Amino acid sequence: MAIYLIGDIQGCFKELTSLLSKVNFDPKTDQIWPCGDLVARGPDSLETLRFIKQLGDSAKVVLGNHDLHLLATYAGLKKPKANDKLEQLLNAPDAKELLDWLAQQPLVRQLPDENAYLSHAGIAPEWSLTEALEQAEKAQQKIANSDRNTWLACMYGNTPNSWCLATTEEEQFRYTINAFTRMRMCFSDGSLELSYKGTPADTSELLPWYMISPTLDTTPWVFGHWASIIGQCSHPNGYALDTGCVWGGELTMLRWHDKQYFSVPAQK
């Protein structure tokens, strides 16, 4: 069985099918592990969700910030953004079925029989691996249960940006969502800086999360979310897969057992 870890798809369904064809992906024997942000900004979010859902156990998804925002939008907590191109999905006859399935997906996954993990943005430097997995499970239970909308409503905001300042259940939930789905850069003390989207080379005041997370000293971590670094991660245990397909770049995936990368260009 081959495991293919895939960068941010964001509704780029044609590129996804082209990439899977490139490696002769067989759902009977292989698996895809999308790193979150299945939807938004690209032209075919509906077809992307339908395709990945119907793969069943051959697709192992983690949630990204755009996936969570879709759930909040469908619940009426946020207004749809025209540039997210989600109208077709939100109005689809199987929208509820698709989004109920999406809400059951975790924030982090461990690769089979290995001390290696996948999440959308990374792992917060302030957390140990044990702590991170515990908080991911707590947050996912909130997203998956019948009280989902209450929690989705309180996930927005940039504070607290430090785990030691997250003193309430709501603050701990918001920090967890931000760490796993929005984080890129951090301050030197490990607290999150959630507005910066550029490259590490463009700032001297901030540090990429993967350079100060002690977890990566012993644990490989696969992530997406950061299109501006174009798949380049300076930590040997970090694997960056977002190469900006929705922005005209490429859709990239990593075959895990031999660490071979495959990419297809964005289609015009």
PDB file of N, CA, C and O in Angstrom, residues 16-71:
ATOM      1  N   LEU A  16      -6.283  17.597  -8.863  1.00  0.00           N
ATOM      2  CA  LEU A  16      -6.249  16.428  -7.987  1.00  0.00           C
ATOM      3  C   LEU A  16      -6.343  15.138  -8.783  1.00  0.00           C
ATOM      4  O   LEU A  16      -5.542  14.214  -8.587  1.00  0.00           O
ATOM      5  N   THR A  17      -7.298  15.056  -9.691  1.00  0.00           N
ATOM      6  CA  THR A  17      -7.446  13.830 -10.477  1.00  0.00           C
ATOM      7  C   THR A  17      -6.244  13.621 -11.396  1.00  0.00           C
ATOM      8  O   THR A  17      -5.813  12.482 -11.613  1.00  0.00           O
ATOM      9  N   SER A  18      -5.679  14.701 -11.906  1.00  0.00           N
ATOM     10  CA  SER A  18      -4.484  14.594 -12.739  1.00  0.00           C
ATOM     11  C   SER A  18      -3.302  14.065 -11.932  1.00  0.00           C
ATOM     12  O   SER A  18      -2.536  13.206 -12.399  1.00  0.00           O
ATOM     13  N   LEU A  19      -3.172  14.538 -10.708  1.00  0.00           N
ATOM     14  CA  LEU A  19      -2.070  14.105  -9.850  1.00  0.00           C
ATOM     15  C   LEU A  19      -2.203  12.631  -9.477  1.00  0.00           C
ATOM     16  O   LEU A  19      -1.224  11.873  -9.506  1.00  0.00           O
ATOM     17  N   LEU A  20      -3.418  12.208  -9.170  1.00  0.00           N
ATOM     18  CA  LEU A  20      -3.633  10.805  -8.812  1.00  0.00           C
ATOM     19  C   LEU A  20      -3.418   9.894 -10.019  1.00  0.00           C
ATOM     20  O   LEU A  20      -2.899   8.773  -9.880  1.00  0.00           O
ATOM     21  N   SER A  21      -3.792  10.367 -11.191  1.00  0.00           N
ATOM     22  CA  SER A  21      -3.547   9.587 -12.405  1.00  0.00           C
ATOM     23  C   SER A  21      -2.059   9.439 -12.683  1.00  0.00           C
ATOM     24  O   SER A  21      -1.600   8.406 -13.185  1.00  0.00           O
ATOM     25  N   LYS A  22      -1.316  10.448 -12.331  1.00  0.00           N
ATOM     26  CA  LYS A  22       0.127  10.457 -12.570  1.00  0.00           C
ATOM     27  C   LYS A  22       0.828   9.304 -11.851  1.00  0.00           C
ATOM     28  O   LYS A  22       1.835   8.776 -12.344  1.00  0.00           O
ATOM     29  N   VAL A  23       0.289   8.904 -10.699  1.00  0.00           N
ATOM     30  CA  VAL A  23       0.915   7.820  -9.929  1.00  0.00           C
ATOM     31  C   VAL A  23       0.090   6.538  -9.985  1.00  0.00           C
ATOM     32  O   VAL A  23       0.349   5.600  -9.226  1.00  0.00           O
ATOM     33  N   ASN A  24      -0.917   6.507 -10.852  1.00  0.00           N
ATOM     34  CA  ASN A  24      -1.787   5.335 -10.965  1.00  0.00           C
ATOM     35  C   ASN A  24      -2.407   4.967  -9.619  1.00  0.00           C
ATOM     36  O   ASN A  24      -2.415   3.793  -9.213  1.00  0.00           O
ATOM     37  N   PHE A  25      -2.918   5.970  -8.934  1.00  0.00           N
ATOM     38  CA  PHE A  25      -3.547   5.758  -7.629  1.00  0.00           C
ATOM     39  C   PHE A  25      -4.677   4.752  -7.728  1.00  0.00           C
ATOM     40  O   PHE A  25      -5.566   4.865  -8.577  1.00  0.00           O
ATOM     41  N   ASP A  26      -4.652   3.758  -6.842  1.00  0.00           N
ATOM     42  CA  ASP A  26      -5.679   2.722  -6.791  1.00  0.00           C
ATOM     43  C   ASP A  26      -6.279   2.698  -5.401  1.00  0.00           C
ATOM     44  O   ASP A  26      -5.618   2.290  -4.439  1.00  0.00           O
ATOM     45  N   PRO A  27      -7.534   3.147  -5.227  1.00  0.00           N
ATOM     46  CA  PRO A  27      -8.133   3.202  -3.885  1.00  0.00           C
ATOM     47  C   PRO A  27      -8.295   1.839  -3.227  1.00  0.00           C
ATOM     48  O   PRO A  27      -8.525   1.763  -2.021  1.00  0.00           O
ATOM     49  N   LYS A  28      -8.155   0.773  -3.998  1.00  0.00           N
ATOM     50  CA  LYS A  28      -8.234  -0.565  -3.406  1.00  0.00           C
ATOM     51  C   LYS A  28      -6.968  -0.925  -2.641  1.00  0.00           C
ATOM     52  O   LYS A  28      -7.001  -1.760  -1.729  1.00  0.00           O
ATOM     53  N   THR A  29      -5.869  -0.287  -3.013  1.00  0.00           N
ATOM     54  CA  THR A  29      -4.592  -0.627  -2.379  1.00  0.00           C
ATOM     55  C   THR A  29      -3.844   0.573  -1.807  1.00  0.00           C
ATOM     56  O   THR A  29      -2.943   0.402  -0.981  1.00  0.00           O
ATOM     57  N   ASP A  30      -4.197   1.781  -2.237  1.00  0.00           N
ATOM     58  CA  ASP A  30      -3.476   2.980  -1.822  1.00  0.00           C
ATOM     59  C   ASP A  30      -4.370   3.881  -0.972  1.00  0.00           C
ATOM     60  O   ASP A  30      -5.594   3.710  -0.921  1.00  0.00           O
ATOM     61  N   GLN A  31      -3.749   4.871  -0.340  1.00  0.00           N
ATOM     62  CA  GLN A  31      -4.473   5.871   0.435  1.00  0.00           C
ATOM     63  C   GLN A  31      -3.973   7.265   0.083  1.00  0.00           C
ATOM     64  O   GLN A  31      -2.790   7.447  -0.219  1.00  0.00           O
ATOM     65  N   ILE A  32      -4.892   8.247   0.154  1.00  0.00           N
ATOM     66  CA  ILE A  32      -4.489   9.647   0.104  1.00  0.00           C
ATOM     67  C   ILE A  32      -4.751  10.271   1.466  1.00  0.00           C
ATOM     68  O   ILE A  32      -5.732   9.946   2.139  1.00  0.00           O
ATOM     69  N   TRP A  33      -3.846  11.154   1.857  1.00  0.00           N
ATOM     70  CA  TRP A  33      -3.944  11.870   3.123  1.00  0.00           C
ATOM     71  C   TRP A  33      -3.886  13.372   2.831  1.00  0.00           C
ATOM     72  O   TRP A  33      -2.811  13.965   2.878  1.00  0.00           O
ATOM     73  N   PRO A  34      -5.014  14.003   2.499  1.00  0.00           N
ATOM     74  CA  PRO A  34      -5.003  15.448   2.265  1.00  0.00           C
ATOM     75  C   PRO A  34      -4.714  16.200   3.570  1.00  0.00           C
ATOM     76  O   PRO A  34      -5.217  15.845   4.637  1.00  0.00           O
ATOM     77  N   CYS A  35      -3.918  17.262   3.459  1.00  0.00           N
ATOM     78  CA  CYS A  35      -3.485  17.971   4.664  1.00  0.00           C
ATOM     79  C   CYS A  35      -4.410  19.121   5.048  1.00  0.00           C
ATOM     80  O   CYS A  35      -3.996  20.047   5.744  1.00  0.00           O
ATOM     81  N   GLY A  36      -5.674  19.053   4.656  1.00  0.00           N
ATOM     82  CA  GLY A  36      -6.625  20.092   5.032  1.00  0.00           C
ATOM     83  C   GLY A  36      -6.801  21.138   3.954  1.00  0.00           C
ATOM     84  O   GLY A  36      -6.046  21.197   2.979  1.00  0.00           O
ATOM     85  N   ASP A  37      -7.806  21.994   4.140  1.00  0.00           N
ATOM     86  CA  ASP A  37      -8.228  22.948   3.113  1.00  0.00           C
ATOM     87  C   ASP A  37      -8.572  22.216   1.824  1.00  0.00           C
ATOM     88  O   ASP A  37      -7.994  22.464   0.757  1.00  0.00           O
ATOM     89  N   LEU A  38      -9.545  21.352   1.918  1.00  0.00           N
ATOM     90  CA  LEU A  38     -10.064  20.663   0.742  1.00  0.00           C
ATOM     91  C   LEU A  38     -10.821  21.630  -0.153  1.00  0.00           C
ATOM     92  O   LEU A  38     -10.921  21.407  -1.360  1.00  0.00           O
ATOM     93  N   VAL A  39     -11.356  22.691   0.440  1.00  0.00           N
ATOM     94  CA  VAL A  39     -12.307  23.562  -0.252  1.00  0.00           C
ATOM     95  C   VAL A  39     -11.848  25.015  -0.230  1.00  0.00           C
ATOM     96  O   VAL A  39     -10.929  25.379   0.491  1.00  0.00           O
ATOM     97  N   ALA A  40     -12.563  25.828  -1.017  1.00  0.00           N
ATOM     98  CA  ALA A  40     -12.507  27.298  -1.025  1.00  0.00           C
ATOM     99  C   ALA A  40     -11.458  27.852  -1.965  1.00  0.00           C
ATOM    100  O   ALA A  40     -10.329  27.375  -2.014  1.00  0.00           O
ATOM    101  N   ARG A  41     -11.863  28.853  -2.701  1.00  0.00           N
ATOM    102  CA  ARG A  41     -11.056  29.631  -3.639  1.00  0.00           C
ATOM    103  C   ARG A  41     -10.929  28.955  -5.003  1.00  0.00           C
ATOM    104  O   ARG A  41     -10.822  29.634  -6.014  1.00  0.00           O
ATOM    105  N   GLY A  42     -10.891  27.629  -5.052  1.00  0.00           N
ATOM    106  CA  GLY A  42     -10.821  26.927  -6.324  1.00  0.00           C
ATOM    107  C   GLY A  42     -12.204  26.715  -6.918  1.00  0.00           C
ATOM    108  O   GLY A  42     -13.231  26.947  -6.271  1.00  0.00           O
ATOM    109  N   PRO A  43     -12.288  26.211  -8.167  1.00  0.00           N
ATOM    110  CA  PRO A  43     -13.564  26.146  -8.888  1.00  0.00           C
ATOM    111  C   PRO A  43     -14.454  24.964  -8.544  1.00  0.00           C
ATOM    112  O   PRO A  43     -15.643  25.000  -8.850  1.00  0.00           O
ATOM    113  N   ASP A  44     -13.921  23.913  -7.904  1.00  0.00           N
ATOM    114  CA  ASP A  44     -14.691  22.665  -7.781  1.00  0.00           C
ATOM    115  C   ASP A  44     -14.670  22.098  -6.369  1.00  0.00           C
ATOM    116  O   ASP A  44     -14.338  20.922  -6.158  1.00  0.00           O
ATOM    117  N   SER A  45     -15.051  22.904  -5.395  1.00  0.00           N
ATOM    118  CA  SER A  45     -15.067  22.427  -4.012  1.00  0.00           C
ATOM    119  C   SER A  45     -16.073  21.298  -3.818  1.00  0.00           C
ATOM    120  O   SER A  45     -15.815  20.337  -3.085  1.00  0.00           O
ATOM    121  N   LEU A  46     -17.219  21.397  -4.460  1.00  0.00           N
ATOM    122  CA  LEU A  46     -18.250  20.376  -4.314  1.00  0.00           C
ATOM    123  C   LEU A  46     -17.743  19.029  -4.833  1.00  0.00           C
ATOM    124  O   LEU A  46     -17.859  18.001  -4.149  1.00  0.00           O
ATOM    125  N   GLU A  47     -17.204  19.007  -6.039  1.00  0.00           N
ATOM    126  CA  GLU A  47     -16.719  17.748  -6.603  1.00  0.00           C
ATOM    127  C   GLU A  47     -15.550  17.187  -5.806  1.00  0.00           C
ATOM    128  O   GLU A  47     -15.401  15.970  -5.659  1.00  0.00           O
ATOM    129  N   THR A  48     -14.722  18.071  -5.275  1.00  0.00           N
ATOM    130  CA  THR A  48     -13.596  17.615  -4.454  1.00  0.00           C
ATOM    131  C   THR A  48     -14.091  16.890  -3.212  1.00  0.00           C
ATOM    132  O   THR A  48     -13.616  15.792  -2.891  1.00  0.00           O
ATOM    133  N   LEU A  49     -15.042  17.500  -2.502  1.00  0.00           N
ATOM    134  CA  LEU A  49     -15.574  16.860  -1.289  1.00  0.00           C
ATOM    135  C   LEU A  49     -16.265  15.545  -1.613  1.00  0.00           C
ATOM    136  O   LEU A  49     -16.084  14.543  -0.898  1.00  0.00           O
ATOM    137  N   ARG A  50     -17.073  15.535  -2.657  1.00  0.00           N
ATOM    138  CA  ARG A  50     -17.773  14.305  -3.034  1.00  0.00           C
ATOM    139  C   ARG A  50     -16.774  13.184  -3.340  1.00  0.00           C
ATOM    140  O   ARG A  50     -16.946  12.043  -2.900  1.00  0.00           O
ATOM    141  N   PHE A  51     -15.744  13.515  -4.080  1.00  0.00           N
ATOM    142  CA  PHE A  51     -14.759  12.513  -4.479  1.00  0.00           C
ATOM    143  C   PHE A  51     -14.032  11.943  -3.269  1.00  0.00           C
ATOM    144  O   PHE A  51     -13.901  10.717  -3.117  1.00  0.00           O
ATOM    145  N   ILE A  52     -13.559  12.807  -2.397  1.00  0.00           N
ATOM    146  CA  ILE A  52     -12.778  12.336  -1.253  1.00  0.00           C
ATOM    147  C   ILE A  52     -13.649  11.562  -0.278  1.00  0.00           C
ATOM    148  O   ILE A  52     -13.232  10.527   0.261  1.00  0.00           O
ATOM    149  N   LYS A  53     -14.870  12.017  -0.073  1.00  0.00           N
ATOM    150  CA  LYS A  53     -15.775  11.296   0.825  1.00  0.00           C
ATOM    151  C   LYS A  53     -16.060   9.885   0.318  1.00  0.00           C
ATOM    152  O   LYS A  53     -16.060   8.913   1.091  1.00  0.00           O
ATOM    153  N   GLN A  54     -16.283   9.739  -0.984  1.00  0.00           N
ATOM    154  CA  GLN A  54     -16.639   8.422  -1.511  1.00  0.00           C
ATOM    155  C   GLN A  54     -15.455   7.455  -1.523  1.00  0.00           C
ATOM    156  O   GLN A  54     -15.646   6.257  -1.690  1.00  0.00           O
ATOM    157  N   LEU A  55     -14.251   7.955  -1.270  1.00  0.00           N
ATOM    158  CA  LEU A  55     -13.097   7.064  -1.160  1.00  0.00           C
ATOM    159  C   LEU A  55     -13.101   6.254   0.132  1.00  0.00           C
ATOM    160  O   LEU A  55     -12.366   5.270   0.253  1.00  0.00           O
ATOM    161  N   GLY A  56     -13.929   6.669   1.085  1.00  0.00           N
ATOM    162  CA  GLY A  56     -14.040   5.920   2.332  1.00  0.00           C
ATOM    163  C   GLY A  56     -12.710   5.850   3.065  1.00  0.00           C
ATOM    164  O   GLY A  56     -12.017   6.862   3.230  1.00  0.00           O
ATOM    165  N   ASP A  57     -12.321   4.654   3.482  1.00  0.00           N
ATOM    166  CA  ASP A  57     -11.097   4.480   4.258  1.00  0.00           C
ATOM    167  C   ASP A  57      -9.827   4.699   3.442  1.00  0.00           C
ATOM    168  O   ASP A  57      -8.728   4.688   3.998  1.00  0.00           O
ATOM    169  N   SER A  58      -9.971   4.896   2.145  1.00  0.00           N
ATOM    170  CA  SER A  58      -8.803   5.182   1.317  1.00  0.00           C
ATOM    171  C   SER A  58      -8.403   6.654   1.355  1.00  0.00           C
ATOM    172  O   SER A  58      -7.413   7.048   0.743  1.00  0.00           O
ATOM    173  N   ALA A  59      -9.180   7.471   2.058  1.00  0.00           N
ATOM    174  CA  ALA A  59      -8.847   8.883   2.246  1.00  0.00           C
ATOM    175  C   ALA A  59      -8.806   9.186   3.740  1.00  0.00           C
ATOM    176  O   ALA A  59      -9.763   8.898   4.464  1.00  0.00           O
ATOM    177  N   LYS A  60      -7.708   9.741   4.203  1.00  0.00           N
ATOM    178  CA  LYS A  60      -7.523  10.112   5.604  1.00  0.00           C
ATOM    179  C   LYS A  60      -7.322  11.624   5.663  1.00  0.00           C
ATOM    180  O   LYS A  60      -6.247  12.134   5.356  1.00  0.00           O
ATOM    181  N   VAL A  61      -8.369  12.327   6.055  1.00  0.00           N
ATOM    182  CA  VAL A  61      -8.407  13.792   5.978  1.00  0.00           C
ATOM    183  C   VAL A  61      -8.102  14.407   7.336  1.00  0.00           C
ATOM    184  O   VAL A  61      -8.462  13.849   8.374  1.00  0.00           O
ATOM    185  N   VAL A  62      -7.430  15.558   7.328  1.00  0.00           N
ATOM    186  CA  VAL A  62      -7.402  16.427   8.499  1.00  0.00           C
ATOM    187  C   VAL A  62      -8.035  17.760   8.121  1.00  0.00           C
ATOM    188  O   VAL A  62      -8.043  18.148   6.951  1.00  0.00           O
ATOM    189  N   LEU A  63      -8.557  18.454   9.109  1.00  0.00           N
ATOM    190  CA  LEU A  63      -9.258  19.709   8.861  1.00  0.00           C
ATOM    191  C   LEU A  63      -8.295  20.886   8.748  1.00  0.00           C
ATOM    192  O   LEU A  63      -7.323  20.997   9.500  1.00  0.00           O
ATOM    193  N   GLY A  64      -8.619  21.791   7.810  1.00  0.00           N
ATOM    194  CA  GLY A  64      -7.904  23.045   7.677  1.00  0.00           C
ATOM    195  C   GLY A  64      -8.806  24.215   8.025  1.00  0.00           C
ATOM    196  O   GLY A  64     -10.012  24.047   8.262  1.00  0.00           O
ATOM    197  N   ASN A  65      -8.251  25.410   8.043  1.00  0.00           N
ATOM    198  CA  ASN A  65      -9.031  26.581   8.408  1.00  0.00           C
ATOM    199  C   ASN A  65     -10.175  26.846   7.433  1.00  0.00           C
ATOM    200  O   ASN A  65     -11.271  27.261   7.838  1.00  0.00           O
ATOM    201  N   HIS A  66      -9.975  26.591   6.137  1.00  0.00           N
ATOM    202  CA  HIS A  66     -11.061  26.801   5.178  1.00  0.00           C
ATOM    203  C   HIS A  66     -12.167  25.758   5.347  1.00  0.00           C
ATOM    204  O   HIS A  66     -13.348  26.063   5.120  1.00  0.00           O
ATOM    205  N   ASP A  67     -11.825  24.559   5.735  1.00  0.00           N
ATOM    206  CA  ASP A  67     -12.838  23.535   5.995  1.00  0.00           C
ATOM    207  C   ASP A  67     -13.696  23.924   7.184  1.00  0.00           C
ATOM    208  O   ASP A  67     -14.925  23.793   7.160  1.00  0.00           O
ATOM    209  N   LEU A  68     -13.061  24.412   8.234  1.00  0.00           N
ATOM    210  CA  LEU A  68     -13.794  24.847   9.423  1.00  0.00           C
ATOM    211  C   LEU A  68     -14.653  26.070   9.116  1.00  0.00           C
ATOM    212  O   LEU A  68     -15.791  26.179   9.600  1.00  0.00           O
ATOM    213  N   HIS A  69     -14.129  26.984   8.312  1.00  0.00           N
ATOM    214  CA  HIS A  69     -14.917  28.163   7.943  1.00  0.00           C
ATOM    215  C   HIS A  69     -16.131  27.764   7.106  1.00  0.00           C
ATOM    216  O   HIS A  69     -17.212  28.358   7.244  1.00  0.00           O
ATOM    217  N   LEU A  70     -15.973  26.755   6.267  1.00  0.00           N
ATOM    218  CA  LEU A  70     -17.118  26.243   5.513  1.00  0.00           C
ATOM    219  C   LEU A  70     -18.205  25.724   6.452  1.00  0.00           C
ATOM    220  O   LEU A  70     -19.396  26.004   6.254  1.00  0.00           O
ATOM    221  N   LEU A  71     -17.820  24.980   7.468  1.00  0.00           N
ATOM    222  CA  LEU A  71     -18.795  24.469   8.431  1.00  0.00           C
ATOM    223  C   LEU A  71     -19.523  25.623   9.130  1.00  0.00           C
ATOM    224  O   LEU A  71     -20.744  25.569   9.326  1.00  0.00           O
TER     225      LEU A  71
END
